[in-house]
Amino acid sequence: MHLVPGDPFIGAKAIPQATKDAMYAKYGLDKPLFVQFVLYVANVLHGDLGISLADKRAVVDIIGQAFPVSLDLGIRSLIFAFIVGLLLGIVAAVHRGKAGDTAAMLVALIGVSVPSFIIGALIQYFLGLKLFQATGVRVFAIMGWTGFNSKILPAFALAFGSMATISRLMRTSMLDVLSQDYIKTAKAKGLSQTQIIWKHAVRNAIMPVVTVLGPLVAAVLTGAFVVENIFAIPGLGKYFVQCVQSNDYTVISGTTLFYGAFLVFANLVVDIVYGLIDPRVKLTGGKE
Amino acid sequence: MAKKTQPAAPAEVLQYDPKGHIDTAAFERIGTDTADMEAIARPSISFWKDAFNRVRRSPTAVICTILLVILIIGAIFIPFFSTFSISQQNVAFSNKPPMSVDSLTNGVHIFGTDALGRDIWVRTWAGARVSLTVAFAVAIIDCLVGVIYGGVSGYFGGAVDNVMMRIVEIISGIPYLIIVMLLMIVMDRGLGSIIIAYSITGWTGMARLVRGQVMSLKEQEFLIAAQAMGAKPRRIIGRHLVPNILSVIIVNVTLDIPNIIFTEAFLSMLGLGIAPPNSSWGILANDGIAVFQQYPFELVVPALFICVTMLSFNLLGDQLRDAFDPKLRR
Amino acid sequence: MEQILKVENLHVSFDSYAGEVHAVRGVSLHVDAGEVLAIVGESGCGKSVTAQTIMKLNPMPPARIKEGSITLCGKDIVAASEKEMQSIRGQMVSMIFQDPMTCMNPTMRVGKQLTETLRKHKHLSTAECKEEAIKLLKMVQIPNAEQRALQYPHEFSGGMRQRAMIAMALSCNPKLLIADEPTTALDVTIQAQIMQLMGKIREETGTAIILITHDLGVVANLADRVAVMYAGKIVEHGSAHDIFYRHAHPYTSALLRSLPTVDTDRNEQLVSIPGTPPDLYAPPKGCAFASRCKHCMKICREQQPPEFTIGENHTASCWRLHPDFPGSAAKSSESKEADA
Amino acid sequence: ACSGSTTTSSGAASTAASSAASTAATSLYKGTSDPDMVTVDMRAEPPELNTVQTQDVASADILRMVMSGLIRLDKDDNPQPDMAEKWEVSADKKTYTFHLRKDAKWSNGEPVTAKDFIYAWEQGMDKSNGATYGFILYTNIKNGQAYFDATKTAPAKRTADEKAKVAAAEKNLGCVAKDDSTIELTFENPLPYALQLMAFSAYMPLNQKAFESIGADKYAKDAKQIVTNGAYKISEWTHDDHIILEKNDAYWNASNNQIKKVKYLMMKDANARMNAFKAGEVDCINLTGDQITQLTNEGQAVQKYVAGSNWYFQYNTKKKGLDNAKVRKALGEAINLDSFVKDVLKDDSVVADGLVPTNIKGANNKYYADGREKLDSYNVEDAKKLLDEGLKEAGLTKDSLKLTFITDDTSVAQQQAAFFQEQWKSALGLSVELKPMAFKARIAAMNQGNFDIVLAGWSPDYNDAMTFLDMWTTTNGNNNGKYSSKEYDSLIDKATKEADVAKRQDYLRQAEKLVASTDCAVYPLYFQVVPYTTTSKISGMTRSGFQEYDFSDGATITKK
Amino acid sequence: MDKEKLITLEHISKHFHVGKKQTLVAVNDITMDIYKGETLGVVGESGCGKSTLGRVVMGIYHPTKGVIKYREKPVDLKRTKDRFAYSEKAQIIFQDPYASLDPRMTVGTIISEGMEIHNMYDAKKRQERVYELLETVGLNREHANRFPHEFSGGQRQRIGIARALAIEPEFIVCDEPISALDVSIQSQIINLLKELQQKLGLTYMFIAHDLNIVKYISDRIAVMYLGNLLELANSDEIYSHTLHPYSKALLAAVPIPDPDKEAQKKIQVLSGDVPSPINPKPGCPFASRCPYADDTCRTKSPELREVRPNHFVACHKVEVETN
Ligand SMILES: Nc1ncnc2c1ncn2[C@@H]1O[C@H](COP(=O)(O)OP(=O)(O)OP(=O)(O)O)[C@@H](O)[C@H]1O
Ligand SMILES: Nc1ncnc2c1ncn2[C@@H]1O[C@H](COP(=O)(O)OP(=O)(O)OP(=O)(O)O)[C@@H](O)[C@H]1O
Ligand SMILES: [Mg+2]
Ligand SMILES: [Mg+2]
């Protein structure tokens, strides 16, 4: 972290060297790098990520306050991306080569082709402001993270890319599943198309989609950097970008560490979910 | 066996009446014809040619390729031949809509002017240069590093693989944007830094992919056959593995490029992109967003370029994937 | 005897990138109640397509019924709507497939899969279904049926899965069971179990069976009648005895003698059929077997042979059966000699 | 405080003289729906609300609302009584005696006493606390330096010997609580702007009991962890999102506060601000240049005030080529600042005619800038000539003069930099490389002398020209360009010691001309103006360079 | 026995590690000889370790335990040099004609690769040999420039055979070379293999699960079950004096393409399924399905014993015939 140029305590004023020394001592930055590192690791193990150099709050507190918001946003957008993505993928696969397919895949392509900061700015303006001005009804709030109507647009902006990924994946996987023998078996039983899709195809087709959930969580986390800024949401992503811009390296390292840990955790959850969906995966890895 | 030239012969076209009398001559025995028996249905054509034909037959792929070629050529040449330079300003003539005629030079601003009265047309093409250079450079680096790393890891397997993959997991455990951002503050602004910053994390995806491919190829019988024939690792890698994963790599690269373009745009969005007066699509889009309520075209132009490029690469990648898919062959 | 299925002059094609695949080219067959009709022939000759067309299981498009009629229990299948087909499938006719590994939904409990048909057609309740599932599993001799019903397919061995598939197919007492290579993926000892089970079921339930296979041994074990297919056509059709002992088509005889049996002398060369089957993208004008046939004649190259009736219920499509064929007087015995 | 990276774009004053603005009530937009609360945008989170430690503009804005010092500023930035009811000034302008009002209370119920002030100041001067703005206390207050030097170690770790030294230094300090309601404050030098200074956050009181019970680490980190004595109380604080202030009924002047609640939003994105404003989610936002045009076209009134900060080129006078005053001046005079303000900033910012902005008070109740000599300005021909001469003197050519220009990395700052870059190229034929940097990195580069030219800005700590001028003396830590002139140093020294305000102003003006024109160590560009717009809901709100927002002095909510 | 021992397997075992701390015993303690010029048939149910054994013999897998001897000299196939030399003598033909040919190579390259590796002949001679080999397996010269996907399954299998023959091996492992082929093609390949053996004096290890074919082609037959060798004898001997209960069941289960014989056949169908090879239980591997199994069978694993001349069986219940 010490590679970051600049000094965390620099304000615009020149601080007398004496004062600076005092501050370095206060935050333990006067010790040798190695000692600092050991101390940091020791503290981390105790759940102490240090104190923000910019606003002197405990990094743990910052994460504790900002992350739930990001998590809320992330979960909403993942759920949104997942449901809509799956539906689009299913529609596309079932109507393969027909208009439904084309339409669904068009949405998906737009999703992967338009960066979230453009989508975010556009929907804020059109769905947030213009819609309100046209109808006089506050359908969506423009900013903040308070009422339900403030949580739709950012979640959508954040979800758009992931939704596209999911729908494309779901389509491929669904096509694959639909060509499987057990679908033929189901058809031979006299089940209707709808029953086949929902009872047999979807659960199997979801599995490859579930495996990308881990990377998608990462994508959503980083996507939040932009979206939280645009919609003025007090989440960790917005905070992180600020800290990067102001060299607040306790927060940078703390947050990075936290993001890493969270992703590990998310991947674990994904594994568990995968195990729940696919009975062939034994979580315990135990006896056979 | 009949050849392709003959249409299907339905039973109705009878020359002989089965119920009636048939001349004995018709029952002359001719026996088997070896040449005919061993005839090969498919024409002789190499894998790459076949894939290329497939791509050529898909209108989507052709259109995407044409678009990309136009973009590349435009990016190379248009900045040279434009009436305006990328930094030339006419601040009194700022934010003018497309096709405005400049108040000083009387040149036409095809895409209008930006907040400093610079020509968006030339800045867009110059931006294409930056964005595409970054995209291709990173793609090539990722490719090289990823293929070598993934190849080594997958080929040798065992403990080597274990260690190498743990490293990859650690690197990719942190969202790459975080790493790229951190690197960008450490390094000086510029094309080189962006390329390096992205390359440092970007190769992991390719490494994983290549490793997976190599692992599955290793189990393939034709590789086992080569091993059984006493082929040395170099031969196996060079003659069998590489040609067989090349298509997967190409597809992956085309699908990776949009990601890189997006990253560049994102960095510009955070002010971590390349320095003015140079332009990139990210910078243009970011400037455009700031004023899109007043001058929408300033966002529309770069956004359109970004989207079309991403779209083209994505679609082309999809088409290539189909063209190279071994399941669609046989 | 009651006729359950009648297929007449069925033509099925697939529209694919490379052109039209003439997968089935004029197949006619019938199945009576309680009998086993075996369809034999090598890979890609159209056996599965024929079978699946009877249930209209092939995706349309790319599949297309070009011509012909299918009558199942008096119903016209070709004209039937998808809704009507849904009530026919599983209830009147059901199907088991070749590979028990891929034919069961890996994420659904076996018991549930077994009784889906019942739930759909007989509207049984969950509790009834549970009971029924156990009964069915017991019927196909799967031990510990209670626990097995709650397991997933991957916890079953191949043979058990295939037995479960059979139970599934029989759950609604269909009039006709189509078994598409039911034992090809299994080992001989397991195959023997399955064959025994199928024989038992036919006796106990009186279900008619269409058995698709290329293993003539299995045919000999189970079939009443046999249809031999080659390149989308039935080239010979008759009772099992007709086919095994009085075959008239050169393909049938070559097939029967191409593979060694326990008694085949090791020093004797196998009868081999040179060449490869024709490409169904462009089926030959004449007899499809002509290019590989030892007896190939001029007419064989030019025109497809019609069906010649040899005995009661025994037909074959070979020009050598034509009355004007020079050696037709002693055809059946002579053909055997000529083969040797 | 220094002009931060957050406010680089805006600035404008309708007239040079009027620095503060009161909101007009005509607006196309009705505003937020809560009848008791106004919502305004403050863009960024206040990082530090502990008055001892605070150093930035955003925190100061909130602190002015919730904390009361001895003095407060009125609409025109003039000092008015606050905690101090009245005061006396000695003839040498060195000693000030403040008499506190007796009914003032902290939000925890304790009375505000003289001790609270002394405690706060001592905290600020305590070296072990590392307070950034400690210097504004210990360099001014008599014997402050000695106290600062004595307090090297943290109180808990002090040895008996050190404790004794600290106690001795404390005894000599120029700040004394005569009794609970009387403070006698003695300065090293005559301090004509001392009253202005008393409104600055570092001179605000601190409740010792609350501070110690909450603990220095936690103090002022949350709404519940701060004890205040101002016109408003912090009732809600969601970090990085919003702060809600609630009227403090116990405040002595509470009857003058008509707005019950104020919500400050922290919105970074200019589009989001505009959208939120139009959608009635916020009542007052700052604007970008293009937004001014847009709103003006729509018929919405736009207001502005002079921020009090200046922007200038900071040259590294040690760099070859830039050590020549002619080169430096050429670089400045090549810039068409009128065009810059009109076409790039588009916000009526004031083209700088000196280093000290127009809203800084001067002698005799006039503004410092009134009547000062104009410096040389945009003149391409002159610039070319100067450059040629200068380069010759330095033994360089246009090609061998390799310059990099450092700027902030916000897109607005980069746009401005691109303008300057192009001007140098087109007017002088000079290629200058641009190097955008994050704010902190830029400051670091400046402090380390790692730069050629920087686009820098300075915002005043107190309302006196000195805050813009003493930084260019040879030994000043903020003199990043390493400008060194005996003449300049002595002018500033004279001004410091001078009790006569007119003479003092004269010294300062001479110094200003020396550094910004004759020697041209810095080249002033423009004085920033903050354009903003409000809904019809608010009226009477004060916005000025020294008081970003003030709702405590007559602002009202218009009933709909 | 006057026959020359070409390859000797001594106590060969191959374990795979699957999952956490689980061992899959694919081949368990197999000892046997392969004589020069003979065809050794290996039969057994799917997953019993036939291919694994074949691959161990080829040096593709290294045995977990045991020694392989070539012409009675131990070879260490882990050593590159030994392996390289050995690979000139031993070749393999795979079951799947689709997966066993590199799709990116022309048939000519595929066939000549082995010769290149072993530096046989110069480039021109190699080319000639490719044509020669193509003709040997019933293809023609023009096919050398084509790609595998242009061929039918039977043709591909013949390319695979040509590839194996190219380096003039003494010994070929045929790993189910016909089971993926059409019925009418299978006999072509069998005839070809037999013909080549006679012409070139090859030694085959022929793996299959079709017992009729194995009987037809093999001189001796090894019956495997769950990684174990249960019975090994001349092929006629195995059919006439089947000793192991599993072999009996196996032979009885083979359906005969003759309705009359099939109708008369009374077989006892084995109940139960093949147990998992992961962490196998001690005792006779067949005990769980064997109608004659008793406690000894379930606890003690039987050894392979020669009960009749050249007839080896691993079963507690079979008595050694003394005469
Ligand atoms: N969906 C399809 N699209 C195109 N062609 C098809 C399709 N399904 C089957 N065919 C073609 O129809 C022909 C007959 O196939 P079918 O599956 O009936 O053969 P089969 O006799 O069942 O062979 P096997 O023994 O391998 O199962 C084949 O040539 C095959 O290529
Ligand atoms: N590389 C491997 N890793 C782990 N397990 C393996 C591996 N190769 C084979 N096995 C396991 O070893 C056992 C024997 O496999 P093998 O392929 O030798 O059987 P086989 O007799 O050839 O079967 P088949 O008739 O299906 O080809 C099987 O249970 C298989 O799953
Ligand atoms: Mg089939
Ligand atoms: Mg095998």
Tab-separated table of C-alpha atoms in Angstrom, chain C residues 41-44 157-160 163 184-196 214-223 230 240-241 244-245 251 255-256 258-277 292, chain E residues 44-47 152 154-155 158 178 181-188 190-192 194-195 209-220 235-236 239 246 249-250 253-263 265 267-274 289:
chain	number	residue	atom	x	y	z
C	41	GLY	CA	-30.438	-52.324	-38.741
C	42	GLU	CA	-27.269	-50.438	-38.249
C	43	SER	CA	-26.606	-47.085	-36.822
C	44	GLY	CA	-28.196	-44.204	-38.664
C	157	SER	CA	-26.484	-48.238	-11.381
C	158	GLY	CA	-26.999	-48.447	-15.131
C	159	GLY	CA	-29.085	-51.586	-14.980
C	160	MET	CA	-31.287	-50.220	-12.230
C	163	ARG	CA	-35.291	-50.988	-15.106
C	184	THR	CA	-27.087	-51.395	-25.962
C	185	ALA	CA	-25.421	-49.403	-23.234
C	186	LEU	CA	-25.467	-52.251	-20.747
C	187	ASP	CA	-23.235	-55.180	-19.960
C	188	VAL	CA	-24.213	-58.638	-20.989
C	189	THR	CA	-25.104	-59.821	-17.521
C	190	ILE	CA	-27.236	-56.750	-16.937
C	191	GLN	CA	-28.629	-57.027	-20.445
C	192	ALA	CA	-29.781	-60.519	-19.585
C	193	GLN	CA	-31.637	-59.149	-16.559
C	194	ILE	CA	-33.398	-56.572	-18.690
C	195	MET	CA	-34.329	-59.021	-21.408
C	196	GLN	CA	-35.766	-61.376	-18.863
C	214	HIS	CA	-28.892	-53.946	-33.785
C	215	ASP	CA	-28.061	-56.909	-31.674
C	216	LEU	CA	-29.527	-59.935	-33.425
C	217	GLY	CA	-29.064	-61.999	-30.310
C	218	VAL	CA	-31.492	-59.822	-28.424
C	219	VAL	CA	-33.904	-60.101	-31.318
C	220	ALA	CA	-33.677	-63.852	-31.287
C	221	ASN	CA	-34.462	-63.829	-27.617
C	222	LEU	CA	-37.511	-61.599	-27.642
C	223	ALA	CA	-39.002	-60.878	-31.051
C	230	TYR	CA	-31.312	-50.264	-44.229
C	240	ALA	CA	-38.387	-64.163	-36.410
C	241	HIS	CA	-38.063	-67.584	-37.936
C	244	PHE	CA	-33.256	-65.993	-39.107
C	245	TYR	CA	-33.780	-69.108	-41.164
C	251	TYR	CA	-28.266	-57.466	-46.392
C	255	LEU	CA	-25.773	-59.132	-41.274
C	256	LEU	CA	-26.582	-62.489	-39.763
C	258	SER	CA	-21.001	-61.014	-40.398
C	259	LEU	CA	-20.525	-61.426	-36.683
C	260	PRO	CA	-19.052	-64.476	-35.091
C	261	THR	CA	-21.060	-66.599	-32.728
C	262	VAL	CA	-19.725	-68.919	-30.115
C	263	ASP	CA	-19.695	-71.637	-32.712
C	264	THR	CA	-17.878	-69.717	-35.424
C	265	ASP	CA	-14.648	-71.368	-36.363
C	266	ARG	CA	-11.695	-69.194	-35.634
C	267	ASN	CA	-9.922	-69.978	-38.825
C	268	GLU	CA	-12.864	-69.117	-40.967
C	269	GLN	CA	-13.044	-65.580	-42.324
C	270	LEU	CA	-16.029	-63.541	-41.329
C	271	VAL	CA	-18.512	-62.522	-43.920
C	272	SER	CA	-17.924	-58.859	-44.157
C	273	ILE	CA	-19.938	-56.249	-45.938
C	274	PRO	CA	-17.519	-53.985	-47.684
C	275	GLY	CA	-18.036	-50.240	-47.869
C	276	THR	CA	-20.147	-48.012	-45.711
C	277	PRO	CA	-23.868	-47.266	-45.596
C	292	ARG	CA	-22.159	-53.053	-51.165
E	44	GLY	CA	-15.365	-58.075	-18.484
E	45	GLU	CA	-18.160	-55.693	-17.736
E	46	SER	CA	-17.884	-52.010	-18.330
E	47	GLY	CA	-15.655	-50.297	-15.805
E	152	SER	CA	-16.968	-42.488	-41.642
E	154	GLY	CA	-15.143	-47.504	-39.980
E	155	GLN	CA	-12.744	-45.604	-42.152
E	158	ARG	CA	-8.803	-48.058	-40.171
E	178	ILE	CA	-15.059	-52.254	-32.882
E	181	LEU	CA	-18.790	-49.218	-35.189
E	182	ASP	CA	-21.773	-50.255	-37.239
E	183	VAL	CA	-22.563	-53.921	-37.239
E	184	SER	CA	-21.792	-54.326	-40.904
E	185	ILE	CA	-18.441	-52.593	-40.466
E	186	GLN	CA	-17.290	-54.530	-37.424
E	187	SER	CA	-16.447	-57.628	-39.388
E	188	GLN	CA	-14.370	-55.597	-41.820
E	190	ILE	CA	-11.952	-57.897	-37.378
E	191	ASN	CA	-10.959	-59.461	-40.658
E	192	LEU	CA	-8.401	-56.751	-41.199
E	194	LYS	CA	-6.683	-60.963	-38.227
E	195	GLU	CA	-5.177	-60.594	-41.635
E	209	HIS	CA	-17.019	-56.911	-24.051
E	210	ASP	CA	-18.573	-58.878	-26.864
E	211	LEU	CA	-17.643	-62.418	-25.923
E	212	ASN	CA	-18.400	-63.893	-29.313
E	213	ILE	CA	-15.910	-61.658	-30.979
E	214	VAL	CA	-13.317	-62.215	-28.286
E	215	LYS	CA	-13.686	-65.907	-28.637
E	216	TYR	CA	-13.392	-65.658	-32.387
E	217	ILE	CA	-10.252	-63.582	-32.398
E	218	SER	CA	-8.363	-64.675	-29.291
E	219	ASP	CA	-6.016	-67.487	-28.509
E	220	ARG	CA	-6.353	-66.945	-24.812
E	235	SER	CA	-10.352	-69.571	-25.483
E	236	ASP	CA	-11.710	-73.012	-26.290
E	239	TYR	CA	-15.831	-72.072	-23.245
E	246	TYR	CA	-18.782	-65.165	-13.028
E	249	ALA	CA	-22.802	-66.175	-15.926
E	250	LEU	CA	-21.109	-64.028	-18.479
E	253	ALA	CA	-25.821	-64.149	-20.726
E	254	VAL	CA	-24.621	-63.703	-24.282
E	255	PRO	CA	-27.679	-63.872	-26.485
E	256	ILE	CA	-27.393	-66.097	-29.528
E	257	PRO	CA	-28.729	-64.776	-32.799
E	258	ASP	CA	-30.834	-67.867	-33.297
E	259	PRO	CA	-34.396	-67.906	-31.982
E	260	ASP	CA	-34.575	-71.645	-31.520
E	261	LYS	CA	-31.403	-71.934	-29.514
E	262	GLU	CA	-32.301	-68.839	-27.596
E	263	ALA	CA	-35.683	-70.306	-26.701
E	265	LYS	CA	-31.486	-71.640	-23.356
E	267	ILE	CA	-30.063	-69.228	-17.915
E	268	GLN	CA	-29.742	-68.125	-14.414
E	269	VAL	CA	-29.673	-64.365	-14.544
E	270	LEU	CA	-27.319	-62.821	-12.031
E	271	SER	CA	-29.078	-60.605	-9.601
E	272	GLY	CA	-27.659	-57.390	-8.260
E	273	ASP	CA	-25.221	-54.928	-9.709
E	274	VAL	CA	-21.502	-54.473	-9.979
E	289	ARG	CA	-23.392	-61.371	-6.725
